[in-house]
């Protein structure tokens, strides 16, 4: 199964992608994660992406395309993948179409995680990752036991560098201006399935499952 997860920053793409990985046994391909790994290893590509990432802007298309191409060539992506955070503008959507046409593996569906703007903002400002378990948590929404469990395990609740208020505002603006138009594009080619992203993780993943069952 080849899926794109579309949705604003904070709509839960990363969390839901992890659920789909468990269900379908196909990898999550997140351009944000790939870029952060490049940054961490201080590669040339990572260093070129850094200023844009810090400011909440999109990094140049050719950089993400290179990362996506490299990632989709790997063996584990042969039977499918979940694209999380790519494409993010029309030009990337066209690049993806061309790339998948070349390897004769078209998309099966694009799932839009649909959520209100003020909930999005809280999800982003409250988002943390446990430094020990890697679990994604939220100081506004996660059960206190889960937050405490991270600390009890000797971990810290780490906030992503680009989850500060100024960058968040920028990322939401970029989404509205550049990524939202993809909803219409994927609707017009009959790939779009809209999923209500409000509610608990399990509720949303149930809805996603339903949307994918009919494929
Ligand atoms: P994410 O983890 O998906 O929220 O991405 C974090 C940051 O990485 C974004 O704010 C962008 O700066 C950059 N980024 C991730 N995916 C893309 C993409 N498809 N195109 C351009 N920039 C991206």
PDB file of C-alpha atoms and ligand atoms in Angstrom:
ATOM      1  CA  UNK A   1       0.000   0.000   0.000  1.00  0.00           C
ATOM      2  CA  UNK A   2       1.321   3.419  -0.971  1.00  0.00           C
ATOM      3  CA  UNK A   3      -0.167   6.277   0.992  1.00  0.00           C
ATOM      4  CA  UNK A   4       0.373   9.980   1.478  1.00  0.00           C
ATOM      5  CA  UNK A   5      -0.618  11.512   4.816  1.00  0.00           C
ATOM      6  CA  UNK A   6      -1.678  15.084   4.273  1.00  0.00           C
ATOM      7  CA  UNK A   7      -2.423  17.514   7.086  1.00  0.00           C
ATOM      8  CA  UNK A   8      -1.204  20.621   8.844  1.00  0.00           C
ATOM      9  CA  UNK A   9       1.736  20.457  11.239  1.00  0.00           C
ATOM     10  CA  UNK A  10       0.237  19.115  14.479  1.00  0.00           C
ATOM     11  CA  UNK A  11      -2.602  17.216  12.824  1.00  0.00           C
ATOM     12  CA  UNK A  12      -1.096  13.942  14.048  1.00  0.00           C
ATOM     13  CA  UNK A  13       0.558  12.666  10.868  1.00  0.00           C
ATOM     14  CA  UNK A  14       3.605  11.304  12.701  1.00  0.00           C
ATOM     15  CA  UNK A  15       1.593   9.513  15.383  1.00  0.00           C
ATOM     16  CA  UNK A  16      -0.876   8.056  12.913  1.00  0.00           C
ATOM     17  CA  UNK A  17       1.896   7.005  10.555  1.00  0.00           C
ATOM     18  CA  UNK A  18       3.387   4.955  13.416  1.00  0.00           C
ATOM     19  CA  UNK A  19       0.004   3.205  13.825  1.00  0.00           C
ATOM     20  CA  UNK A  20      -0.114   2.405  10.114  1.00  0.00           C
ATOM     21  CA  UNK A  21       3.434   1.026  10.273  1.00  0.00           C
ATOM     22  CA  UNK A  22       2.242  -1.433  12.963  1.00  0.00           C
ATOM     23  CA  UNK A  23      -0.864  -2.403  10.998  1.00  0.00           C
ATOM     24  CA  UNK A  24       0.555  -2.739   7.495  1.00  0.00           C
ATOM     25  CA  UNK A  25       4.237  -3.433   8.123  1.00  0.00           C
ATOM     26  CA  UNK A  26       5.321  -0.785   5.649  1.00  0.00           C
ATOM     27  CA  UNK A  27       7.734   2.024   6.542  1.00  0.00           C
ATOM     28  CA  UNK A  28       6.894   5.598   7.466  1.00  0.00           C
ATOM     29  CA  UNK A  29       8.834   7.975   5.275  1.00  0.00           C
ATOM     30  CA  UNK A  30       8.903  11.366   6.940  1.00  0.00           C
ATOM     31  CA  UNK A  31      10.840  14.121   5.181  1.00  0.00           C
ATOM     32  CA  UNK A  32      10.969  16.007   8.496  1.00  0.00           C
ATOM     33  CA  UNK A  33      12.665  13.011  10.184  1.00  0.00           C
ATOM     34  CA  UNK A  34      14.997  12.495   7.217  1.00  0.00           C
ATOM     35  CA  UNK A  35      15.973  16.161   7.316  1.00  0.00           C
ATOM     36  CA  UNK A  36      16.533  16.080  11.103  1.00  0.00           C
ATOM     37  CA  UNK A  37      18.789  13.036  10.649  1.00  0.00           C
ATOM     38  CA  UNK A  38      20.791  14.955   8.026  1.00  0.00           C
ATOM     39  CA  UNK A  39      21.065  17.881  10.425  1.00  0.00           C
ATOM     40  CA  UNK A  40      22.200  15.628  13.232  1.00  0.00           C
ATOM     41  CA  UNK A  41      24.944  14.089  11.107  1.00  0.00           C
ATOM     42  CA  UNK A  42      25.914  17.587   9.902  1.00  0.00           C
ATOM     43  CA  UNK A  43      25.810  16.479   6.277  1.00  0.00           C
ATOM     44  CA  UNK A  44      26.042  19.052   3.486  1.00  0.00           C
ATOM     45  CA  UNK A  45      22.350  18.599   2.757  1.00  0.00           C
ATOM     46  CA  UNK A  46      21.462  18.992   6.434  1.00  0.00           C
ATOM     47  CA  UNK A  47      23.465  22.186   6.724  1.00  0.00           C
ATOM     48  CA  UNK A  48      21.745  23.615   3.627  1.00  0.00           C
ATOM     49  CA  UNK A  49      18.336  22.829   5.143  1.00  0.00           C
ATOM     50  CA  UNK A  50      19.006  24.173   8.629  1.00  0.00           C
ATOM     51  CA  UNK A  51      18.096  27.877   8.285  1.00  0.00           C
ATOM     52  CA  UNK A  52      14.785  27.101   6.558  1.00  0.00           C
ATOM     53  CA  UNK A  53      13.884  24.448   9.112  1.00  0.00           C
ATOM     54  CA  UNK A  54      14.705  26.729  12.040  1.00  0.00           C
ATOM     55  CA  UNK A  55      12.480  29.444  10.562  1.00  0.00           C
ATOM     56  CA  UNK A  56       9.604  27.076   9.742  1.00  0.00           C
ATOM     57  CA  UNK A  57       9.978  27.597   5.976  1.00  0.00           C
ATOM     58  CA  UNK A  58       9.992  24.804   3.417  1.00  0.00           C
ATOM     59  CA  UNK A  59      13.496  23.679   2.469  1.00  0.00           C
ATOM     60  CA  UNK A  60      14.244  23.720  -1.283  1.00  0.00           C
ATOM     61  CA  UNK A  61      12.324  21.106  -3.259  1.00  0.00           C
ATOM     62  CA  UNK A  62      15.440  19.524  -4.755  1.00  0.00           C
ATOM     63  CA  UNK A  63      16.798  18.650  -1.301  1.00  0.00           C
ATOM     64  CA  UNK A  64      13.659  16.831  -0.143  1.00  0.00           C
ATOM     65  CA  UNK A  65      13.281  15.142  -3.516  1.00  0.00           C
ATOM     66  CA  UNK A  66      16.815  13.779  -3.217  1.00  0.00           C
ATOM     67  CA  UNK A  67      16.023  12.410   0.256  1.00  0.00           C
ATOM     68  CA  UNK A  68      12.731  10.865  -0.873  1.00  0.00           C
ATOM     69  CA  UNK A  69      14.321   9.261  -3.928  1.00  0.00           C
ATOM     70  CA  UNK A  70      17.098   7.730  -1.842  1.00  0.00           C
ATOM     71  CA  UNK A  71      14.634   6.485   0.777  1.00  0.00           C
ATOM     72  CA  UNK A  72      12.128   4.926  -1.628  1.00  0.00           C
ATOM     73  CA  UNK A  73      14.919   2.945  -3.297  1.00  0.00           C
ATOM     74  CA  UNK A  74      15.543   1.020  -0.087  1.00  0.00           C
ATOM     75  CA  UNK A  75      14.335  -2.582   0.124  1.00  0.00           C
ATOM     76  CA  UNK A  76      11.836  -2.048   2.917  1.00  0.00           C
ATOM     77  CA  UNK A  77       9.862   0.406   0.761  1.00  0.00           C
ATOM     78  CA  UNK A  78       9.406  -2.114  -2.060  1.00  0.00           C
ATOM     79  CA  UNK A  79       5.946  -3.237  -0.921  1.00  0.00           C
ATOM     80  CA  UNK A  80       4.659   0.150   0.103  1.00  0.00           C
ATOM     81  CA  UNK A  81       5.242   3.212   2.237  1.00  0.00           C
ATOM     82  CA  UNK A  82       3.522   5.937   4.183  1.00  0.00           C
ATOM     83  CA  UNK A  83       4.662   9.371   3.113  1.00  0.00           C
ATOM     84  CA  UNK A  84       4.472  11.777   6.024  1.00  0.00           C
ATOM     85  CA  UNK A  85       5.162  15.446   5.299  1.00  0.00           C
ATOM     86  CA  UNK A  86       5.774  15.012   1.585  1.00  0.00           C
ATOM     87  CA  UNK A  87       4.564  16.402  -0.767  1.00  0.00           C
ATOM     88  CA  UNK A  88       4.084  19.853   0.738  1.00  0.00           C
ATOM     89  CA  UNK A  89       3.540  21.964  -2.373  1.00  0.00           C
ATOM     90  CA  UNK A  90       2.320  21.504  -5.959  1.00  0.00           C
ATOM     91  CA  UNK A  91       5.765  21.163  -7.408  1.00  0.00           C
ATOM     92  CA  UNK A  92       6.624  18.334  -4.967  1.00  0.00           C
ATOM     93  CA  UNK A  93       3.301  16.645  -5.820  1.00  0.00           C
ATOM     94  CA  UNK A  94       4.252  16.685  -9.509  1.00  0.00           C
ATOM     95  CA  UNK A  95       7.754  15.399  -8.694  1.00  0.00           C
ATOM     96  CA  UNK A  96       6.234  12.559  -6.698  1.00  0.00           C
ATOM     97  CA  UNK A  97       3.843  11.661  -9.509  1.00  0.00           C
ATOM     98  CA  UNK A  98       6.747  11.498 -11.966  1.00  0.00           C
ATOM     99  CA  UNK A  99       8.929   9.491  -9.616  1.00  0.00           C
ATOM    100  CA  UNK A 100       6.196   6.928  -8.908  1.00  0.00           C
ATOM    101  CA  UNK A 101       5.272   6.712 -12.581  1.00  0.00           C
ATOM    102  CA  UNK A 102       8.891   5.870 -13.408  1.00  0.00           C
ATOM    103  CA  UNK A 103       8.915   2.982 -10.944  1.00  0.00           C
ATOM    104  CA  UNK A 104       5.337   2.005 -11.902  1.00  0.00           C
ATOM    105  CA  UNK A 105       4.071   2.275  -8.358  1.00  0.00           C
ATOM    106  CA  UNK A 106       1.247   4.809  -8.249  1.00  0.00           C
ATOM    107  CA  UNK A 107      -0.312   6.057  -5.021  1.00  0.00           C
ATOM    108  CA  UNK A 108      -3.282   4.157  -3.597  1.00  0.00           C
ATOM    109  CA  UNK A 109      -4.664   6.932  -1.419  1.00  0.00           C
ATOM    110  CA  UNK A 110      -4.068  10.331   0.137  1.00  0.00           C
ATOM    111  CA  UNK A 111      -5.458  10.636   3.659  1.00  0.00           C
ATOM    112  CA  UNK A 112      -6.165  14.147   4.880  1.00  0.00           C
ATOM    113  CA  UNK A 113      -6.067  14.547   8.666  1.00  0.00           C
ATOM    114  CA  UNK A 114      -8.565  17.330   9.164  1.00  0.00           C
ATOM    115  CA  UNK A 115      -8.328  19.495  12.305  1.00  0.00           C
ATOM    116  CA  UNK A 116      -9.246  22.974  13.653  1.00  0.00           C
ATOM    117  CA  UNK A 117      -6.540  25.638  13.678  1.00  0.00           C
ATOM    118  CA  UNK A 118      -6.625  26.342  17.463  1.00  0.00           C
ATOM    119  CA  UNK A 119      -6.345  22.652  18.317  1.00  0.00           C
ATOM    120  CA  UNK A 120      -3.415  22.436  15.904  1.00  0.00           C
ATOM    121  CA  UNK A 121      -1.670  25.256  17.701  1.00  0.00           C
ATOM    122  CA  UNK A 122      -2.019  23.581  21.130  1.00  0.00           C
ATOM    123  CA  UNK A 123      -0.847  20.278  19.741  1.00  0.00           C
ATOM    124  CA  UNK A 124       2.290  21.916  18.402  1.00  0.00           C
ATOM    125  CA  UNK A 125       3.175  24.056  21.409  1.00  0.00           C
ATOM    126  CA  UNK A 126       2.602  21.099  23.774  1.00  0.00           C
ATOM    127  CA  UNK A 127       4.391  18.477  21.718  1.00  0.00           C
ATOM    128  CA  UNK A 128       7.297  16.632  23.400  1.00  0.00           C
ATOM    129  CA  UNK A 129       9.296  13.458  22.756  1.00  0.00           C
ATOM    130  CA  UNK A 130      10.498  11.243  25.590  1.00  0.00           C
ATOM    131  CA  UNK A 131      14.317  11.130  25.381  1.00  0.00           C
ATOM    132  CA  UNK A 132      14.402   7.522  26.591  1.00  0.00           C
ATOM    133  CA  UNK A 133      11.469   5.770  24.896  1.00  0.00           C
ATOM    134  CA  UNK A 134      11.114   8.056  21.869  1.00  0.00           C
ATOM    135  CA  UNK A 135       7.380   8.172  22.584  1.00  0.00           C
ATOM    136  CA  UNK A 136       5.510  11.189  21.211  1.00  0.00           C
ATOM    137  CA  UNK A 137       3.678  13.003  24.014  1.00  0.00           C
ATOM    138  CA  UNK A 138       1.809  16.261  24.584  1.00  0.00           C
ATOM    139  CA  UNK A 139       1.871  18.227  27.815  1.00  0.00           C
ATOM    140  CA  UNK A 140      -1.704  19.472  27.151  1.00  0.00           C
ATOM    141  CA  UNK A 141      -3.271  16.202  26.010  1.00  0.00           C
ATOM    142  CA  UNK A 142      -1.272  13.121  27.101  1.00  0.00           C
ATOM    143  CA  UNK A 143      -2.426  11.286  30.260  1.00  0.00           C
ATOM    144  CA  UNK A 144      -0.344  12.385  33.257  1.00  0.00           C
ATOM    145  CA  UNK A 145       0.752   8.731  33.836  1.00  0.00           C
ATOM    146  CA  UNK A 146       2.397   8.660  30.405  1.00  0.00           C
ATOM    147  CA  UNK A 147       4.245  11.916  31.052  1.00  0.00           C
ATOM    148  CA  UNK A 148       5.308  10.663  34.498  1.00  0.00           C
ATOM    149  CA  UNK A 149       6.404   7.306  33.057  1.00  0.00           C
ATOM    150  CA  UNK A 150       8.954   9.045  30.845  1.00  0.00           C
ATOM    151  CA  UNK A 151      10.447  10.940  33.787  1.00  0.00           C
ATOM    152  CA  UNK A 152      10.382   7.778  35.960  1.00  0.00           C
ATOM    153  CA  UNK A 153      12.335   5.961  33.232  1.00  0.00           C
ATOM    154  CA  UNK A 154      15.048   8.613  33.589  1.00  0.00           C
ATOM    155  CA  UNK A 155      13.945  10.465  30.474  1.00  0.00           C
ATOM    156  CA  UNK A 156      13.329  14.093  29.638  1.00  0.00           C
ATOM    157  CA  UNK A 157      10.453  15.599  27.684  1.00  0.00           C
ATOM    158  CA  UNK A 158      12.209  17.145  24.728  1.00  0.00           C
ATOM    159  CA  UNK A 159      10.664  19.897  22.641  1.00  0.00           C
ATOM    160  CA  UNK A 160      11.586  20.075  18.975  1.00  0.00           C
ATOM    161  CA  UNK A 161      13.642  23.158  18.074  1.00  0.00           C
ATOM    162  CA  UNK A 162      10.998  24.238  15.563  1.00  0.00           C
ATOM    163  CA  UNK A 163       8.069  23.894  17.992  1.00  0.00           C
ATOM    164  CA  UNK A 164       8.464  27.436  19.353  1.00  0.00           C
ATOM    165  CA  UNK A 165       5.641  29.969  18.830  1.00  0.00           C
ATOM    166  CA  UNK A 166       7.185  32.039  16.050  1.00  0.00           C
ATOM    167  CA  UNK A 167       8.199  29.013  14.000  1.00  0.00           C
ATOM    168  CA  UNK A 168       4.846  27.350  14.604  1.00  0.00           C
ATOM    169  CA  UNK A 169       3.017  30.414  13.239  1.00  0.00           C
ATOM    170  CA  UNK A 170       5.231  30.285  10.154  1.00  0.00           C
ATOM    171  CA  UNK A 171       4.713  26.578   9.617  1.00  0.00           C
ATOM    172  CA  UNK A 172       0.935  26.975   9.812  1.00  0.00           C
ATOM    173  CA  UNK A 173       1.099  29.852   7.320  1.00  0.00           C
ATOM    174  CA  UNK A 174       3.222  27.787   4.943  1.00  0.00           C
ATOM    175  CA  UNK A 175       0.687  24.982   5.257  1.00  0.00           C
ATOM    176  CA  UNK A 176      -2.253  27.280   4.415  1.00  0.00           C
ATOM    177  CA  UNK A 177      -0.518  28.857   1.458  1.00  0.00           C
ATOM    178  CA  UNK A 178       1.434  26.002  -0.091  1.00  0.00           C
ATOM    179  CA  UNK A 179       0.184  22.644   1.171  1.00  0.00           C
ATOM    180  CA  UNK A 180      -3.588  23.150   1.431  1.00  0.00           C
ATOM    181  CA  UNK A 181      -3.971  23.501  -2.359  1.00  0.00           C
ATOM    182  CA  UNK A 182      -2.946  19.818  -2.591  1.00  0.00           C
ATOM    183  CA  UNK A 183      -6.328  18.878  -1.084  1.00  0.00           C
ATOM    184  CA  UNK A 184      -8.020  20.049  -4.250  1.00  0.00           C
ATOM    185  CA  UNK A 185      -5.362  18.458  -6.446  1.00  0.00           C
ATOM    186  CA  UNK A 186      -5.685  14.996  -4.880  1.00  0.00           C
ATOM    187  CA  UNK A 187      -9.468  15.359  -4.783  1.00  0.00           C
ATOM    188  CA  UNK A 188      -9.492  15.971  -8.521  1.00  0.00           C
ATOM    189  CA  UNK A 189      -7.590  12.741  -9.224  1.00  0.00           C
ATOM    190  CA  UNK A 190      -9.883  10.822  -6.861  1.00  0.00           C
ATOM    191  CA  UNK A 191      -7.218   9.807  -4.333  1.00  0.00           C
ATOM    192  CA  UNK A 192      -8.330  11.944  -1.397  1.00  0.00           C
ATOM    193  CA  UNK A 193      -9.987  10.514   1.736  1.00  0.00           C
ATOM    194  CA  UNK A 194     -10.817  13.026   4.498  1.00  0.00           C
ATOM    195  CA  UNK A 195     -10.401  11.775   8.066  1.00  0.00           C
ATOM    196  CA  UNK A 196     -11.625  13.743  11.094  1.00  0.00           C
ATOM    197  CA  UNK A 197      -8.443  14.099  13.198  1.00  0.00           C
ATOM    198  CA  UNK A 198     -10.192  15.335  16.352  1.00  0.00           C
ATOM    199  CA  UNK A 199     -10.208  12.963  19.334  1.00  0.00           C
ATOM    200  CA  UNK A 200      -8.012  10.291  20.843  1.00  0.00           C
ATOM    201  CA  UNK A 201      -5.228   8.633  18.839  1.00  0.00           C
ATOM    202  CA  UNK A 202      -7.089   5.305  18.738  1.00  0.00           C
ATOM    203  CA  UNK A 203     -10.321   6.922  17.531  1.00  0.00           C
ATOM    204  CA  UNK A 204      -8.522   8.670  14.689  1.00  0.00           C
ATOM    205  CA  UNK A 205      -6.591   5.555  13.701  1.00  0.00           C
ATOM    206  CA  UNK A 206      -9.898   3.644  13.620  1.00  0.00           C
ATOM    207  CA  UNK A 207     -11.243   6.191  11.150  1.00  0.00           C
ATOM    208  CA  UNK A 208      -8.101   5.912   9.062  1.00  0.00           C
ATOM    209  CA  UNK A 209      -8.394   2.160   9.027  1.00  0.00           C
ATOM    210  CA  UNK A 210     -11.971   2.473   7.768  1.00  0.00           C
ATOM    211  CA  UNK A 211     -10.889   4.848   5.032  1.00  0.00           C
ATOM    212  CA  UNK A 212      -8.222   2.395   3.907  1.00  0.00           C
ATOM    213  CA  UNK A 213     -10.355  -0.753   4.193  1.00  0.00           C
ATOM    214  CA  UNK A 214     -12.204   0.034   1.008  1.00  0.00           C
ATOM    215  CA  UNK A 215      -9.013   0.086  -1.082  1.00  0.00           C
TER     216      UNK A 215
HETATM  217  P1  LIG B   1       7.895  18.148   9.878  1.00  0.00           P
HETATM  218  O1  LIG B   1       8.628  17.273  10.831  1.00  0.00           O
HETATM  219  O2  LIG B   1       7.200  17.373   8.784  1.00  0.00           O
HETATM  220  O3  LIG B   1       6.959  19.110  10.550  1.00  0.00           O
HETATM  221  O4  LIG B   1       9.004  19.040   9.128  1.00  0.00           O
HETATM  222  C1  LIG B   1       9.870  19.899   9.821  1.00  0.00           C
HETATM  223  C2  LIG B   1      10.484  20.924   8.872  1.00  0.00           C
HETATM  224  O5  LIG B   1      11.244  20.226   7.877  1.00  0.00           O
HETATM  225  C3  LIG B   1       9.482  21.768   8.090  1.00  0.00           C
HETATM  226  O6  LIG B   1       9.029  22.900   8.813  1.00  0.00           O
HETATM  227  C4  LIG B   1      10.304  22.150   6.870  1.00  0.00           C
HETATM  228  O7  LIG B   1      11.249  23.173   7.185  1.00  0.00           O
HETATM  229  C5  LIG B   1      11.097  20.866   6.605  1.00  0.00           C
HETATM  230  N1  LIG B   1      10.367  19.948   5.700  1.00  0.00           N
HETATM  231  C6  LIG B   1       9.826  18.734   6.010  1.00  0.00           C
HETATM  232  N2  LIG B   1       9.252  18.174   4.938  1.00  0.00           N
HETATM  233  C7  LIG B   1       9.415  19.047   3.928  1.00  0.00           C
HETATM  234  C8  LIG B   1       9.021  19.063   2.557  1.00  0.00           C
HETATM  235  N3  LIG B   1       8.319  18.061   2.008  1.00  0.00           N
HETATM  236  N4  LIG B   1       9.385  20.125   1.803  1.00  0.00           N
HETATM  237  C9  LIG B   1      10.097  21.164   2.311  1.00  0.00           C
HETATM  238  N5  LIG B   1      10.473  21.214   3.609  1.00  0.00           N
HETATM  239  C10 LIG B   1      10.138  20.182   4.413  1.00  0.00           C
END
